[in-house]
Amino acid sequence: MKTVKKRKLEPFTIVSIIGVGFFMVLCVIPFWMIISGSFTSESKLATTGYSLIPQPFSTTAYEMIFTGPTVAEAYFASIFITVVGTALSLAATSGIAWVIARRLPGISRPIAIFAYLPMLFSGGLVPLYLLVTQYLHLQNSYFAVILPLLVAPFLVFIQVSAFRQLPEAILESARIDGAGEWRIFFRIVLPLSKPILAVVGLFYAVHYWNEWFTALLFITDVHKYPLPLLLQNLIQNVSFSQMLPTSAGQSPPVYQLRLALTAVTIGPILLAYPFAQRYFVKGITLGATKG
Amino acid sequence: MSALQTREVRRAASKPKPAAPARRPRPLRGNLWVGLLALPAIAFFVVFAYLPMVGLIVAFKEFNVADGVFGSPWNGLDNFRYFFSSGEAGRILLNTLLLNTLFLAATLAAGITLALMLNEIRGRFFKRVAQSTIFFPYFVSPIVISIILQVLLAGVGGSGGAVNDALAGFGLPTVDWYTQPGPWPWILTVVKVWQMGGYLSVIFLAAITSIPEEVYEAGAIDGASRAQMAWRITIPLLRPTAAVLLVLGVGRIFYGDFGTIYAIVGDNGTLFPTTDVIDTYVFRSLRQLGDFGTTAAVGLFQSVVGFILVTAAVLIQRKYAKESSVL
């Protein structure tokens, strides 16, 4: 606790440090194994299975990944889905959240119920599948992955509580100065809400980046696979590795490839995480305590 | 513009009336204009949340693609009968309840424990690094988790894996994990704890931070140790937060964690006896059998029971913790 300045190290504190340290190790080791394994040569992997130090060091898998078109296409798909999806999601979410947050008589409440009800009851998989494939004809379109996830009621909820914390005085003075509702939203509300937009945007971005279930349902064209789906395919059937370029007669390093592709998939999250982490903590805290 | 201005002035002038200061009367037309901002999201909910609810009528039909959702012939409750007499229904429902109960209990316990422990750590830098580290698995795709599990349990080249190497190191017999359904509920529970422990600890740590300092000072004066404070002060004060999460979890107990379980188990039939849940069953019968009617019936059953559970959970939670109501 902050105010207690000097106190002797109690048993519980020691247990806590050990416990947290142990859990930290559990969270780090698997990723280290993946990355280390991805630099280990296939022959070594086939005999020992994994290693904590890449010995002998090999970049074969990465060379294959970055020379062939398959992974580049998957990267493009994932980036497209993440960037376009996040932008659309943020626009839709902040729009509806502001209308709910304004507490407009006769409008806000019905819209809130309308937005939160799907959390309680959903149509399920089959109707969604029929809708996307039979009626919207979105198979093999990136939008088949984006649109079903466009607005997450939980994030609307977070955004509403953040909007409600904006100082009323600023909005009121803008109104007195003659600003219209849309101008207030775009020129005052959104700029003031940058931190919460970052939080909500990051949640959407991670979601889109990791999404494979809708991709599995609706994307059958290998050239349009996003990264997680490509990876899933690599686990399910080894034959996929034939699509990657190999020197004649040599069998492709399947296991090393798997690990390298895994590393490539978590890479961007791993790189962005140190900067984005505090926003996530903030978002969850806001959602948990509710403004 | 000036009209709006005078309207504002008039409203400001009439403010002394104490009745509902937050709800100032506004002309409906202006409100509709603001309401337009909600239009994209409303369109989304109509198409992707409410239309599929209508589509659930497929559950009462003998669906064929040519006739579509509305043209296919009705067949009453045949789809439901088919599922419940298939002999698989009992196992799947039981698995769903059992696995979700395990997940819920284990992740909540882990979240609280981690939060209590993090709270003990005073070094600011270490605390921040620790929190970031244990939070990270939450952001990893289930597919990646599946690969990690393979490395640990089967080895990359099918050579045994890290866990078996450790078992052999202690002179214990090794296990062929991917052919043994028995341990999988526990393996999946460990995966869930690993995945969600950090996330939940953030929530609980936020709740701990909001506990007033004086309570602990009083405890310190009475000579309580840190462990006693955690057990007698922090945990009881975390109860409302835990209750909210528990109630929400119970409400969702009928929905399997599709992504993680399917990513890990996939179509490995030997593990189905202990790992097949409603969602994975629905997904498989849709993709492999193309049986839309039965699959929709299972989905409808799940949604209805789920809805009853969520509603009951929210009502109970409202009754017992009015100040921290969800929804």
Coordinates of C-alpha atoms in Angstrom, one line a residue:
Chain A
M1 CA 0.0 0.0 0.0
K2 CA 1.2 3.4 -0.9
T3 CA 1.2 5.2 2.4
V4 CA 3.0 2.4 4.4
K5 CA 6.5 3.4 3.7
K6 CA 8.8 1.1 5.5
R7 CA 7.8 -2.4 6.6
K8 CA 9.6 -5.6 6.9
L9 CA 9.2 -8.3 4.3
E10 CA 6.3 -10.5 5.4
P11 CA 5.9 -14.1 4.4
F12 CA 2.8 -13.3 2.3
T13 CA 4.7 -10.7 0.4
I14 CA 7.5 -13.2 -0.4
V15 CA 4.9 -15.9 -1.4
S16 CA 3.3 -13.3 -3.7
I17 CA 6.5 -12.3 -5.4
I18 CA 7.3 -16.0 -6.0
G19 CA 3.8 -16.7 -7.2
V20 CA 3.6 -13.8 -9.6
G21 CA 7.1 -14.6 -10.8
F22 CA 6.1 -18.2 -11.5
F23 CA 3.1 -17.2 -13.5
M24 CA 5.2 -14.7 -15.4
V25 CA 7.6 -17.5 -16.4
L26 CA 4.6 -19.6 -17.5
C27 CA 3.5 -16.7 -19.7
V28 CA 6.9 -16.1 -21.3
I29 CA 8.3 -19.6 -21.8
P30 CA 5.8 -20.8 -24.5
F31 CA 6.5 -17.8 -26.6
W32 CA 10.2 -18.1 -26.2
M33 CA 9.9 -21.8 -27.2
I34 CA 8.0 -20.8 -30.4
I35 CA 10.5 -18.1 -31.4
S36 CA 13.5 -20.2 -30.5
G37 CA 12.1 -23.2 -32.3
S38 CA 11.4 -21.2 -35.4
F39 CA 15.2 -20.5 -35.7
T40 CA 16.1 -24.1 -35.1
S41 CA 16.8 -26.4 -38.1
E42 CA 14.1 -28.9 -39.0
S43 CA 16.3 -31.9 -38.4
K44 CA 16.9 -30.9 -34.8
L45 CA 13.3 -30.1 -34.3
A46 CA 12.3 -33.6 -35.6
T47 CA 14.5 -35.3 -33.0
T48 CA 14.2 -33.1 -29.9
G49 CA 11.0 -31.4 -30.7
Y50 CA 11.7 -28.0 -29.1
S51 CA 14.6 -26.1 -27.8
L52 CA 15.2 -23.1 -25.6
I53 CA 18.3 -22.1 -27.5
P54 CA 18.2 -22.3 -31.3
Q55 CA 21.0 -24.8 -32.0
P56 CA 21.9 -25.2 -34.9
F57 CA 20.7 -21.8 -35.9
S58 CA 18.6 -21.7 -39.1
T59 CA 16.5 -19.1 -40.9
T60 CA 15.3 -21.5 -43.6
A61 CA 11.6 -21.2 -42.6
Y62 CA 11.7 -17.4 -42.6
E63 CA 13.4 -17.3 -45.9
M64 CA 10.6 -19.5 -47.3
I65 CA 7.9 -17.4 -45.7
F66 CA 9.2 -14.1 -47.0
T67 CA 10.0 -15.3 -50.5
G68 CA 6.7 -17.1 -51.3
P69 CA 3.5 -15.2 -52.1
T70 CA 1.3 -17.2 -49.7
V71 CA 2.3 -15.5 -46.5
A72 CA 2.5 -12.1 -48.0
E73 CA -1.1 -12.5 -49.2
A74 CA -2.2 -13.7 -45.7
Y75 CA -0.4 -10.7 -44.2
F76 CA -2.2 -8.4 -46.6
A77 CA -5.5 -10.1 -45.7
S78 CA -5.0 -9.7 -42.0
I79 CA -3.8 -6.1 -42.3
F80 CA -6.8 -5.2 -44.5
I81 CA -9.3 -6.8 -42.1
T82 CA -7.7 -5.2 -39.1
V83 CA -7.3 -1.7 -40.5
V84 CA -10.5 -1.4 -42.4
G85 CA -12.4 -3.3 -39.7
T86 CA -11.2 -1.2 -36.9
A87 CA -11.9 2.0 -38.7
L88 CA -15.5 1.0 -39.5
S89 CA -16.0 -0.4 -36.1
L90 CA -14.8 2.7 -34.4
A91 CA -17.0 4.9 -36.5
A92 CA -20.1 2.8 -35.9
T93 CA -19.4 2.3 -32.2
S94 CA -18.7 5.9 -31.3
G95 CA -21.8 7.1 -33.3
I96 CA -24.3 4.9 -31.5
A97 CA -22.5 5.3 -28.2
W98 CA -22.8 9.1 -28.4
V99 CA -26.5 8.9 -29.2
I100 CA -27.0 6.6 -26.1
A101 CA -24.8 8.7 -23.9
R102 CA -26.8 11.9 -24.8
R103 CA -29.8 10.6 -22.9
L104 CA -32.2 11.9 -25.5
P105 CA -35.8 11.4 -24.4
G106 CA -37.5 8.8 -26.5
I107 CA -34.4 7.9 -28.5
S108 CA -31.5 6.9 -26.3
R109 CA -33.2 4.3 -24.2
P110 CA -34.7 2.3 -27.1
I111 CA -31.5 2.4 -29.0
A112 CA -29.6 1.2 -25.9
I113 CA -32.0 -1.7 -25.4
F114 CA -31.7 -2.4 -29.1
A115 CA -27.9 -2.6 -28.9
Y116 CA -27.6 -4.6 -25.7
L117 CA -30.3 -7.1 -26.4
P118 CA -28.1 -9.2 -28.8
M119 CA -25.9 -9.8 -25.8
L120 CA -28.8 -11.8 -24.3
F121 CA -30.1 -13.6 -27.3
S122 CA -28.4 -14.5 -30.5
G123 CA -29.6 -16.3 -33.6
G124 CA -26.6 -18.5 -33.6
L125 CA -24.4 -19.9 -36.3
V126 CA -26.7 -21.4 -38.9
P127 CA -28.8 -18.3 -39.6
L128 CA -25.6 -16.2 -39.8
Y129 CA -24.1 -18.7 -42.2
L130 CA -27.1 -18.7 -44.4
L131 CA -27.3 -14.9 -44.3
V132 CA -23.8 -14.3 -45.4
T133 CA -23.6 -17.1 -48.0
Q134 CA -27.1 -17.2 -49.4
Y135 CA -28.3 -13.7 -49.1
L136 CA -25.4 -11.3 -48.9
H137 CA -23.1 -13.4 -51.0
L138 CA -20.0 -12.4 -49.2
Q139 CA -18.0 -15.6 -49.5
N140 CA -14.3 -15.0 -50.0
S141 CA -14.7 -11.3 -49.3
Y142 CA -12.8 -9.8 -46.4
F143 CA -16.0 -8.1 -45.5
A144 CA -17.4 -11.5 -44.5
V145 CA -14.9 -11.4 -41.7
I146 CA -15.4 -7.7 -40.8
L147 CA -19.1 -7.2 -41.0
P148 CA -20.4 -9.9 -38.6
L149 CA -18.0 -8.4 -35.9
L150 CA -18.6 -4.8 -36.7
V151 CA -20.1 -3.6 -33.4
A152 CA -19.4 -5.3 -30.1
P153 CA -22.1 -4.4 -27.5
F154 CA -19.6 -4.6 -24.7
L155 CA -17.4 -1.9 -26.3
V156 CA -20.4 0.3 -27.0
F157 CA -21.0 0.0 -23.3
I158 CA -17.5 1.1 -22.4
Q159 CA -17.7 4.0 -24.9
V160 CA -21.0 5.2 -23.5
S161 CA -19.6 5.4 -20.0
A162 CA -16.6 7.3 -21.2
F163 CA -18.7 9.8 -23.2
R164 CA -20.8 10.4 -20.1
Q165 CA -17.8 11.6 -18.2
L166 CA -17.1 14.4 -20.6
P167 CA -17.6 17.8 -18.9
E168 CA -21.1 19.0 -19.7
A169 CA -19.9 22.6 -19.4
I170 CA -17.7 22.4 -22.6
L171 CA -20.6 20.9 -24.6
E172 CA -23.0 23.5 -23.2
S173 CA -20.7 26.4 -24.1
A174 CA -20.3 25.0 -27.7
R175 CA -24.1 24.9 -27.9
I176 CA -24.3 28.5 -26.8
D177 CA -21.7 29.5 -29.4
G178 CA -24.1 28.0 -31.9
A179 CA -22.4 24.8 -32.8
G180 CA -24.7 22.1 -34.3
E181 CA -25.0 18.6 -32.9
W182 CA -22.8 17.1 -35.6
R183 CA -20.2 19.7 -35.3
I184 CA -20.1 19.2 -31.5
F185 CA -19.7 15.5 -32.0
F186 CA -16.9 15.7 -34.6
R187 CA -15.1 18.8 -33.4
I188 CA -15.4 18.5 -29.6
V189 CA -16.6 15.1 -28.5
L190 CA -14.3 12.9 -30.6
P191 CA -11.1 15.0 -30.1
L192 CA -11.7 15.0 -26.4
S193 CA -12.3 11.2 -26.4
K194 CA -9.0 10.3 -28.1
P195 CA -7.8 8.1 -25.1
I196 CA -11.0 6.0 -25.0
L197 CA -11.1 5.8 -28.8
A198 CA -7.6 4.3 -28.6
V199 CA -8.8 1.8 -26.0
V200 CA -11.8 0.7 -28.0
G201 CA -9.9 0.8 -31.3
L202 CA -7.2 -1.5 -29.9
F203 CA -9.7 -4.0 -28.6
Y204 CA -11.2 -4.1 -32.1
A205 CA -7.8 -4.4 -33.7
V206 CA -6.7 -7.3 -31.6
H207 CA -10.0 -9.0 -32.2
Y208 CA -9.8 -8.6 -36.0
W209 CA -6.2 -9.6 -36.1
N210 CA -6.9 -12.9 -34.2
E211 CA -10.2 -13.6 -35.9
W212 CA -10.2 -17.0 -37.7
F213 CA -13.7 -18.4 -36.9
T214 CA -15.6 -16.2 -39.4
A215 CA -12.7 -16.6 -41.8
L216 CA -12.9 -20.4 -41.5
L217 CA -16.7 -20.2 -42.2
F218 CA -16.7 -17.8 -45.1
I219 CA -13.3 -17.8 -46.8
T220 CA -12.4 -20.8 -48.9
D221 CA -10.0 -19.2 -51.3
V222 CA -6.5 -19.9 -50.1
H223 CA -5.2 -16.6 -51.5
K224 CA -7.6 -14.7 -49.2
Y225 CA -6.8 -16.6 -46.0
P226 CA -5.9 -14.3 -43.1
L227 CA -2.9 -15.3 -41.0
P228 CA -4.6 -17.3 -38.3
L229 CA -6.5 -19.3 -40.8
L230 CA -3.4 -20.0 -42.8
L231 CA -1.8 -21.2 -39.5
Q232 CA -4.8 -23.3 -38.7
N233 CA -4.6 -24.9 -42.1
L234 CA -0.9 -25.6 -41.6
I235 CA -1.8 -27.6 -38.4
Q236 CA -4.7 -29.4 -39.9
N237 CA -3.0 -30.6 -43.1
V238 CA 0.6 -30.7 -43.8
S239 CA 0.0 -30.7 -47.6
F240 CA -0.4 -27.0 -47.5
S241 CA 3.4 -26.6 -47.2
Q242 CA 3.6 -27.8 -50.8
M243 CA 2.4 -24.4 -51.8
L244 CA 5.5 -22.8 -50.5
P245 CA 8.5 -22.7 -52.7
T246 CA 11.2 -25.4 -52.1
S247 CA 14.3 -26.5 -53.8
A248 CA 13.6 -29.6 -55.9
G249 CA 13.5 -32.9 -54.2
Q250 CA 13.8 -31.4 -50.7
S251 CA 10.9 -31.8 -48.3
P252 CA 9.9 -28.5 -46.8
P253 CA 10.7 -27.9 -43.1
V254 CA 7.1 -28.3 -41.9
Y255 CA 7.6 -28.0 -38.2
Q256 CA 10.0 -25.1 -38.4
L257 CA 7.5 -23.4 -40.8
R258 CA 4.7 -23.9 -38.3
L259 CA 6.7 -22.2 -35.6
A260 CA 8.0 -19.4 -37.9
L261 CA 4.5 -18.7 -39.1
T262 CA 3.3 -18.6 -35.5
A263 CA 6.0 -16.1 -34.6
V264 CA 5.1 -14.0 -37.6
T265 CA 1.4 -14.0 -36.5
I266 CA 2.1 -12.9 -32.9
G267 CA 4.9 -10.6 -34.0
P268 CA 2.9 -7.4 -34.5
I269 CA 1.0 -7.9 -31.3
L270 CA 4.2 -8.5 -29.4
L271 CA 5.8 -5.4 -30.9
A272 CA 2.8 -3.1 -30.3
Y273 CA 2.0 -4.5 -26.9
P274 CA 4.4 -2.5 -24.7
F275 CA 2.9 0.7 -26.0
A276 CA -0.7 -0.4 -26.1
Q277 CA -0.9 -2.3 -22.8
R278 CA -1.8 0.6 -20.5
Y279 CA -4.8 1.4 -22.8
F280 CA -6.1 -2.1 -22.4
V281 CA -5.8 -2.0 -18.6
K282 CA -7.6 1.4 -18.7
G283 CA -10.4 0.0 -20.9
I284 CA -11.1 -3.0 -18.8
T285 CA -11.0 -0.9 -15.6
L286 CA -13.5 1.5 -17.1
G287 CA -15.8 -1.4 -18.2
A288 CA -15.5 -3.1 -14.8
T289 CA -16.2 -0.1 -12.6
K290 CA -18.6 1.7 -14.9
G291 CA -18.8 5.5 -15.0
Chain B
M1 CA -28.0 30.0 -35.5
S2 CA -29.4 33.0 -33.6
A3 CA -32.7 31.1 -33.1
L4 CA -30.7 28.3 -31.5
Q5 CA -28.9 30.8 -29.4
T6 CA -32.0 32.5 -28.1
R7 CA -33.5 29.1 -27.4
E8 CA -30.4 28.3 -25.3
V9 CA -30.7 31.5 -23.5
R10 CA -34.4 31.0 -22.7
R11 CA -33.6 27.6 -21.4
A12 CA -30.8 28.9 -19.3
A13 CA -33.2 31.5 -17.9
S14 CA -35.8 28.9 -17.0
K15 CA -33.3 26.8 -15.2
P16 CA -34.3 27.6 -11.6
K17 CA -37.0 24.9 -11.9
P18 CA -35.5 22.0 -10.0
A19 CA -37.2 19.3 -12.0
A20 CA -34.8 17.0 -13.9
P21 CA -32.0 19.4 -14.9
A22 CA -30.3 16.7 -17.0
R23 CA -33.4 16.2 -19.3
R24 CA -33.9 19.5 -20.9
P25 CA -36.7 19.4 -23.5
R26 CA -35.3 19.5 -27.0
P27 CA -37.2 19.6 -30.2
L28 CA -37.6 16.1 -31.6
R29 CA -36.3 17.0 -35.0
G30 CA -32.9 18.0 -33.6
N31 CA -32.8 14.8 -31.7
L32 CA -33.5 12.7 -34.8
W33 CA -30.7 14.6 -36.5
V34 CA -28.3 13.5 -33.7
G35 CA -29.8 10.0 -33.8
L36 CA -28.5 9.7 -37.4
L37 CA -25.1 9.1 -35.9
A38 CA -26.4 5.8 -34.6
L39 CA -27.6 4.7 -38.0
P40 CA -24.6 2.5 -39.1
A41 CA -24.6 0.6 -35.9
I42 CA -28.3 0.2 -36.0
A43 CA -28.1 -1.2 -39.6
F44 CA -25.4 -3.6 -38.3
F45 CA -27.6 -4.9 -35.5
V46 CA -30.6 -5.2 -37.8
V47 CA -28.7 -7.3 -40.3
F48 CA -26.3 -9.3 -38.2
A49 CA -28.2 -9.6 -34.9
Y50 CA -31.9 -9.4 -35.6
L51 CA -32.2 -11.0 -39.1
P52 CA -30.5 -14.2 -37.9
M53 CA -33.1 -14.4 -35.1
V54 CA -35.7 -14.5 -37.8
G55 CA -33.6 -17.0 -39.6
L56 CA -34.0 -19.4 -36.6
I57 CA -37.3 -20.6 -38.2
V58 CA -34.9 -22.9 -40.1
A59 CA -35.0 -25.0 -36.9
F60 CA -38.6 -25.9 -37.6
K61 CA -38.0 -26.6 -41.3
E62 CA -36.5 -29.3 -43.6
F63 CA -34.1 -26.8 -45.1
N64 CA -32.8 -27.1 -48.6
V65 CA -30.7 -24.5 -50.3
A66 CA -32.9 -24.3 -53.5
D67 CA -36.1 -23.2 -51.5
G68 CA -34.2 -21.0 -49.1
V69 CA -35.1 -20.0 -45.6
F70 CA -38.7 -19.1 -46.3
G71 CA -39.5 -21.6 -49.0
S72 CA -38.4 -24.8 -47.4
P73 CA -41.2 -27.0 -46.0
W74 CA -42.0 -27.0 -42.3
N75 CA -41.3 -30.2 -40.3
G76 CA -42.5 -29.3 -36.8
L77 CA -40.2 -30.5 -34.1
D78 CA -38.5 -33.2 -36.1
N79 CA -35.1 -31.4 -35.9
F80 CA -35.3 -31.2 -32.1
R81 CA -36.4 -34.8 -31.9
Y82 CA -33.5 -35.9 -34.1
F83 CA -30.9 -34.2 -32.0
F84 CA -32.2 -35.3 -28.6
S85 CA -32.6 -38.9 -29.8
S86 CA -29.2 -39.0 -31.4
G87 CA -27.6 -40.2 -28.2
E88 CA -25.1 -37.4 -28.4
A89 CA -27.2 -34.7 -26.9
G90 CA -26.6 -35.8 -23.3
R91 CA -22.9 -36.0 -23.6
I92 CA -22.6 -32.7 -25.3
L93 CA -24.8 -30.8 -22.8
L94 CA -23.0 -32.4 -19.9
N95 CA -19.6 -31.5 -21.4
T96 CA -20.7 -27.9 -22.0
L97 CA -21.9 -27.5 -18.4
L98 CA -18.9 -29.3 -16.9
L99 CA -16.2 -27.5 -18.9
N100 CA -17.7 -24.1 -18.4
T101 CA -18.1 -24.6 -14.6
L102 CA -14.5 -25.7 -14.4
F103 CA -13.4 -22.7 -16.5
L104 CA -15.4 -20.2 -14.5
A105 CA -14.3 -21.5 -11.1
A106 CA -10.7 -21.8 -12.0
T107 CA -10.3 -18.5 -13.8
L108 CA -12.0 -16.5 -11.1
A109 CA -9.9 -18.1 -8.4
A110 CA -6.8 -17.5 -10.5
G111 CA -7.8 -13.9 -11.2
I112 CA -8.4 -13.1 -7.5
T113 CA -5.2 -14.8 -6.4
L114 CA -3.1 -13.0 -9.0
A115 CA -4.6 -9.7 -8.1
L116 CA -3.9 -10.2 -4.4
M117 CA -0.3 -11.2 -5.1
L118 CA 0.2 -8.3 -7.5
N119 CA -1.1 -6.0 -4.9
E120 CA 1.6 -7.1 -2.5
I121 CA 4.4 -6.1 -4.9
R122 CA 5.7 -2.7 -4.1
G123 CA 8.3 -2.2 -6.7
R124 CA 6.4 -0.1 -9.3
F125 CA 8.5 -1.1 -12.2
F126 CA 8.3 -4.8 -11.4
K127 CA 4.6 -4.6 -10.8
R128 CA 4.0 -3.0 -14.1
V129 CA 6.2 -5.5 -16.0
A130 CA 4.5 -8.4 -14.1
Q131 CA 1.0 -7.2 -14.9
S132 CA 1.9 -6.7 -18.6
T133 CA 3.4 -10.1 -18.8
I134 CA 0.6 -12.1 -17.3
F135 CA -2.0 -10.1 -19.3
F136 CA -0.3 -10.9 -22.6
P137 CA -1.8 -14.4 -23.3
Y138 CA -5.2 -12.8 -23.5
F139 CA -4.2 -11.2 -26.8
V140 CA -3.0 -14.3 -28.4
S141 CA -5.1 -16.1 -31.1
P142 CA -6.5 -19.5 -30.0
I143 CA -4.7 -21.0 -33.0
V144 CA -1.4 -19.9 -31.5
I145 CA -2.4 -21.4 -28.2
S146 CA -3.1 -24.6 -30.0
I147 CA 0.4 -24.6 -31.5
I148 CA 1.9 -23.9 -28.1
L149 CA 0.0 -26.9 -26.7
Q150 CA 1.3 -29.1 -29.4
V151 CA 4.9 -28.1 -28.6
L152 CA 4.3 -28.8 -25.0
L153 CA 2.2 -32.0 -25.2
A154 CA 3.2 -33.7 -28.5
G155 CA 6.5 -32.1 -29.4
V156 CA 7.0 -30.3 -32.7
G157 CA 8.1 -33.4 -34.6
G158 CA 5.8 -35.7 -32.6
S159 CA 8.8 -36.6 -30.4
G160 CA 7.0 -36.4 -27.0
G161 CA 6.9 -32.7 -26.1
A162 CA 8.2 -30.7 -23.2
V163 CA 5.7 -32.1 -20.6
N164 CA 6.6 -35.7 -21.4
D165 CA 10.3 -34.8 -21.3
A166 CA 9.8 -33.4 -17.8
L167 CA 7.8 -36.5 -16.8
A168 CA 10.5 -38.7 -18.1
G169 CA 13.0 -36.6 -16.1
F170 CA 11.2 -37.4 -12.9
G171 CA 11.1 -41.1 -13.9
L172 CA 7.3 -41.0 -14.6
P173 CA 5.7 -42.7 -17.5
T174 CA 5.0 -40.5 -20.5
V175 CA 1.5 -39.9 -21.9
D176 CA 0.2 -39.9 -25.4
W177 CA -1.9 -36.8 -24.7
Y178 CA -3.7 -36.4 -28.0
T179 CA -5.2 -40.0 -27.8
Q180 CA -6.4 -39.8 -24.2
P181 CA -9.7 -38.0 -23.7
G182 CA -9.5 -38.3 -19.8
P183 CA -7.2 -35.4 -18.9
W184 CA -8.5 -32.9 -21.4
P185 CA -11.0 -31.1 -19.2
W186 CA -8.1 -30.3 -17.0
I187 CA -5.7 -29.4 -19.8
L188 CA -8.3 -27.0 -21.2
T189 CA -8.9 -25.6 -17.7
V190 CA -5.2 -24.9 -17.4
V191 CA -5.2 -23.2 -20.8
K192 CA -8.2 -21.1 -19.8
V193 CA -6.4 -20.0 -16.6
W194 CA -3.3 -19.2 -18.5
Q195 CA -5.3 -17.2 -21.1
M196 CA -7.7 -15.4 -18.8
G197 CA -5.8 -15.2 -15.4
G198 CA -4.1 -11.9 -16.3
Y199 CA -7.2 -10.3 -17.7
L200 CA -9.2 -11.0 -14.6
S201 CA -6.4 -9.9 -12.3
V202 CA -6.6 -6.5 -14.0
I203 CA -10.3 -6.3 -13.1
F204 CA -9.8 -7.4 -9.6
L205 CA -6.7 -5.2 -9.1
A206 CA -8.8 -2.2 -10.1
A207 CA -11.3 -3.2 -7.5
I208 CA -8.6 -3.6 -4.9
T209 CA -7.2 -0.1 -5.7
S210 CA -10.6 1.4 -5.0
I211 CA -10.6 0.0 -1.4
P212 CA -10.0 3.0 0.9
E213 CA -6.6 3.1 2.5
E214 CA -8.0 3.7 6.0
V215 CA -9.3 0.1 6.2
Y216 CA -5.8 -1.2 5.9
E217 CA -4.4 1.3 8.3
A218 CA -6.9 0.2 10.9
G219 CA -5.9 -3.4 10.2
A220 CA -2.2 -2.5 10.6
I221 CA -2.9 -0.7 13.9
D222 CA -4.6 -3.9 15.1
G223 CA -1.5 -5.8 14.2
A224 CA -2.8 -7.7 11.2
S225 CA -0.2 -9.3 9.0
R226 CA -0.3 -8.8 5.2
A227 CA -1.8 -12.3 4.7
Q228 CA -4.5 -11.6 7.3
M229 CA -5.3 -8.3 5.6
A230 CA -5.6 -10.0 2.2
W231 CA -7.8 -12.8 3.7
R232 CA -10.0 -10.7 6.0
I233 CA -10.2 -7.4 4.3
T234 CA -9.4 -7.6 0.6
I235 CA -11.2 -10.8 -0.3
P236 CA -14.5 -9.9 1.5
L237 CA -14.4 -6.5 -0.2
L238 CA -13.8 -8.1 -3.6
R239 CA -17.0 -10.1 -3.2
P240 CA -19.3 -7.7 -5.2
T241 CA -16.9 -7.7 -8.2
A242 CA -16.5 -11.5 -8.0
A243 CA -20.3 -11.8 -7.8
V244 CA -20.8 -9.8 -11.0
L245 CA -18.3 -11.8 -12.9
L246 CA -19.7 -15.1 -11.5
V247 CA -23.3 -14.2 -12.4
L248 CA -22.3 -13.2 -15.9
G249 CA -20.3 -16.4 -16.2
V250 CA -23.2 -18.5 -15.0
G251 CA -25.4 -16.7 -17.5
R252 CA -23.1 -17.7 -20.3
I253 CA -22.5 -21.2 -19.1
F254 CA -24.4 -22.7 -22.0
Y255 CA -22.1 -21.2 -24.5
G256 CA -19.0 -23.2 -25.0
D257 CA -15.8 -21.4 -25.7
F258 CA -15.9 -22.2 -29.3
G259 CA -12.7 -20.6 -30.6
T260 CA -10.2 -22.0 -28.1
I261 CA -11.7 -25.5 -27.9
Y262 CA -12.1 -25.9 -31.6
A263 CA -8.6 -24.6 -32.3
I264 CA -7.1 -27.0 -29.9
V265 CA -9.2 -30.2 -30.5
G266 CA -10.2 -29.6 -34.1
D267 CA -11.6 -32.7 -35.7
N268 CA -9.7 -35.1 -33.4
G269 CA -12.6 -37.5 -32.7
T270 CA -10.8 -39.4 -30.0
L271 CA -11.0 -36.4 -27.7
F272 CA -14.8 -35.7 -28.3
P273 CA -16.0 -37.8 -25.4
T274 CA -14.7 -35.1 -22.9
T275 CA -14.3 -32.0 -25.1
D276 CA -17.2 -31.8 -27.5
V277 CA -19.5 -28.9 -26.5
I278 CA -22.6 -27.4 -28.1
D279 CA -20.7 -24.9 -30.2
T280 CA -18.2 -27.4 -31.6
Y281 CA -21.0 -29.9 -32.3
V282 CA -23.0 -27.2 -34.1
F283 CA -20.0 -26.1 -36.1
R284 CA -19.1 -29.6 -37.1
S285 CA -22.5 -30.7 -38.2
L286 CA -22.9 -27.5 -40.2
R287 CA -19.6 -28.0 -42.0
Q288 CA -19.4 -31.7 -42.4
L289 CA -23.0 -32.8 -42.7
G290 CA -24.5 -29.6 -44.0
D291 CA -27.5 -30.4 -41.8
F292 CA -29.0 -26.9 -41.4
G293 CA -32.2 -27.9 -39.8
T294 CA -30.8 -29.9 -36.9
T295 CA -28.0 -27.5 -36.4
A296 CA -30.3 -24.6 -36.2
A297 CA -32.5 -26.5 -33.8
V298 CA -29.5 -27.1 -31.5
G299 CA -28.6 -23.4 -31.8
L300 CA -32.1 -22.3 -30.9
F301 CA -32.2 -24.6 -27.9
Q302 CA -28.9 -23.2 -26.8
S303 CA -30.1 -19.6 -27.3
V304 CA -33.3 -20.1 -25.4
V305 CA -31.8 -21.8 -22.4
G306 CA -28.9 -19.3 -22.5
F307 CA -31.4 -16.4 -22.6
I308 CA -33.2 -17.8 -19.6
L309 CA -30.0 -18.3 -17.7
V310 CA -28.7 -14.8 -18.5
T311 CA -31.9 -13.1 -17.6
A312 CA -32.2 -15.0 -14.3
A313 CA -28.6 -14.2 -13.6
V314 CA -29.0 -10.5 -14.2
L315 CA -32.2 -10.4 -12.1
I316 CA -30.5 -12.2 -9.2
Q317 CA -27.5 -10.0 -9.5
R318 CA -29.7 -6.8 -9.5
K319 CA -31.5 -8.0 -6.4
Y320 CA -28.3 -8.6 -4.5
A321 CA -26.0 -5.9 -5.7
K322 CA -28.1 -2.9 -6.8
E323 CA -25.3 -0.4 -6.9
S324 CA -23.1 -2.4 -9.3
S325 CA -25.7 -3.6 -11.8
V326 CA -24.6 -4.8 -15.1
L327 CA -26.7 -3.8 -18.1

